[in-house]
Amino acid sequence: MKKCYLLPFVAAAAACSGQQQEKPNVIIVLADDLGCGDISALGSTVLDTPNLDRMCSEGLNLTDAHSAAPTSTPSRYSIMTGQYPWRNKDAEILAGDANLLIREDQPTLAGMMRDAGYTTAVIGKWHLGLGAGQIDWNKEITPNPNSIGFDYSYIIAATVDRVPTVYVENGLVPGLDPSDPLYVDYNENFPGEPTALTNPELMRMKWSQGHSCSVVNGIPRIGYQKGGKSAYWNDEEMAYVFLDKVKGFISDNKDRPFFLYYGLHEPHVPRTPHSDFAGKSGLGPRGDVVLEADWCVGQLLDYLDEMGLSENTIVIFSSDNGPVLDDGYVDEAAEKWAEHDFKPALPYRGGKYSLFDGGTHIPFFVRWTGHIEPESVSDALISQMDLYASLAALTGQEVPEGLDSQNHLDVFLGKSSQGREDLVLGSTGKLTYRLGDWHLIPPFEGPAVDMTDTETGNSDSWALYNQGKDIHEDRDLASEYPEKVMEMRERLNAAVEGYYSY
Ligand code: NG6
Ligand code: CA
């Protein structure tokens, strides 16, 4: 078989004149709340992650890569649409019964890849909503991921801590028994159904904040659920279920270009390691599920190697937002990390939910065997949102007008260190601004530390950090550089004009 890899794309195209170009497969693996300080190759002193380290050493490590926002839904929205999440006021952490956030006529990354001739799939965490109006979980739910560019979908609707605790495959809940229909409500409990408050004895894991509604599999969740028992997922098995689906999709499509968005559910709460990993990290369930996620990535890389696909598959690994320790369950995470005097967002300040860098400064590796130099490192400023325009460039697709996504394909392939000039970070209302090494945080109301014990970055004055010299954002330079604050404030306001003004 004649191979026409895309490096350099144009030359390869010429060499293969007249022939259909062979397109590299693209896999995006997106962890849920994993920090740079969770990965040994990025400096974790408390966890050993050999497979993520392998991603790093076999490819490119982007050291200044960002999710669009410090939480899941807005961050995933921007990957999928190539737009800033603050352009959509509903792009905030969605409930498990929320409707599809992306309009069916909106351009999507998956749709673009499908137009480019790829078979597309999403397997894992979705969190971008389903259906329109009241969802009947016992019928086909539309619209669903397949309505916005995916040929195949096997997802959890929202997060592991939100009902419904079922998988959704191509819009249908597999394994439902018609005699025990599934109902979900986020406002009111179903009469007579137990909750964490009425029946605490049902819990094998306790909540610290917020998770006091239905108890499923001994775990209290957000939202109320009734019926549908035969379809419930098994929390401890989830990693294996997704990995099986991932391998099945790859094997089914090994002879044609495919695009896979693989949403790992780890290390988001509730942290329920499979028995293969339980107790293995010495850091409690959070550490164990990081090892589980690391193993899944290793399994994926091994499988690609085994199938002979590694030289024709770009694998991207990242996380949807910064890390958090106590995110609403009593699971020892905060205590274990405190024992080691270590934070999973290190070397960055803050973490999930935060305006500080640790909210969006996430791990980002790209492996393309034979095409990207092993051990490559780039400090280009880049957003996950840029994948849309960059993969469009890779596959020869046009980028629709009005997207915020920028084409930085050369950065993602380790051929250029010229990333973004600037970047707006955050979702509805609370935005910060990067210009080169400078990070500007406007004044915002709210506590300095939130319920997860994360430094929020809220303050009553403008704050300015220079990350080139102060990676942990310890020195606020706003009063020393008032012109810089003014310049960046003006630029931020120009960027968000019509939406916000600071
Ligand atoms: C918060 C939840 C948190 C997590 C988060 C979403 C509480 C107290 N906290 O509201 O546990 O589910 O939403 O996380 O309920 S994310 O990574 O999907 O954005
Ligand atoms: Ca997340």
Tab-separated table of C-alpha atoms and ligand atoms in Angstrom, residues 32-33 70-74 76 93 125 127 158-159 161-162 209-211 222 268-269 320-321 327-329 352-353 451-452, ligand 1:
chain	number	residue	atom	x	y	z
A	32	ASP	CA	-11.497	14.981	33.082
A	33	ASP	CA	-9.832	17.266	35.678
A	70	PRO	CA	-11.691	25.999	33.905
A	71	THR	CA	-14.694	23.627	33.768
A	72	SER	CA	-15.886	20.879	31.478
A	73	THR	CA	-18.852	21.997	29.404
A	74	PRO	CA	-17.473	25.341	28.197
A	76	ARG	CA	-15.542	20.888	25.524
A	93	ILE	CA	-21.544	23.054	33.627
A	125	LYS	CA	-17.669	11.672	28.671
A	127	HIS	CA	-21.285	16.801	28.832
A	158	ALA	CA	-22.786	14.490	31.623
A	159	THR	CA	-20.456	13.517	34.471
A	161	ASP	CA	-21.598	12.264	39.592
A	162	ARG	CA	-24.759	13.269	37.703
A	209	GLN	CA	-20.654	19.164	49.089
A	210	GLY	CA	-23.648	19.051	46.806
A	211	HIS	CA	-24.023	15.344	46.035
A	222	ILE	CA	-26.492	15.163	41.625
A	268	HIS	CA	-13.386	13.415	38.040
A	269	VAL	CA	-15.472	12.579	41.104
A	320	ASP	CA	-10.683	19.485	29.947
A	321	ASN	CA	-9.685	21.753	32.827
A	327	ASP	CA	-14.710	18.127	44.513
A	328	GLY	CA	-17.678	17.151	46.644
A	329	TYR	CA	-16.929	13.678	48.053
A	352	LYS	CA	-10.257	23.731	38.415
A	353	TYR	CA	-12.731	26.657	38.647
A	451	MET	CA	-15.540	25.287	48.606
A	452	THR	CA	-13.013	22.988	46.936
B	1	NG6	C1	-19.827	20.979	40.385
B	1	NG6	C2	-19.807	19.774	41.309
B	1	NG6	C3	-18.538	18.999	41.049
B	1	NG6	C4	-18.403	18.665	39.579
B	1	NG6	C5	-18.508	19.925	38.752
B	1	NG6	C6	-18.461	19.676	37.278
B	1	NG6	C7	-20.818	20.090	43.550
B	1	NG6	C8	-20.615	20.636	44.934
B	1	NG6	N1	-19.805	20.227	42.713
B	1	NG6	O1	-21.019	21.678	40.554
B	1	NG6	O2	-18.552	17.833	41.827
B	1	NG6	O3	-19.389	17.762	39.193
B	1	NG6	O4	-19.723	20.576	39.035
B	1	NG6	O5	-17.205	19.286	36.897
B	1	NG6	O6	-21.862	19.546	43.239
B	1	NG6	S1	-16.801	19.334	35.395
B	1	NG6	O7	-15.415	18.895	35.343
B	1	NG6	O8	-17.673	18.440	34.684
B	1	NG6	O9	-16.923	20.717	34.964
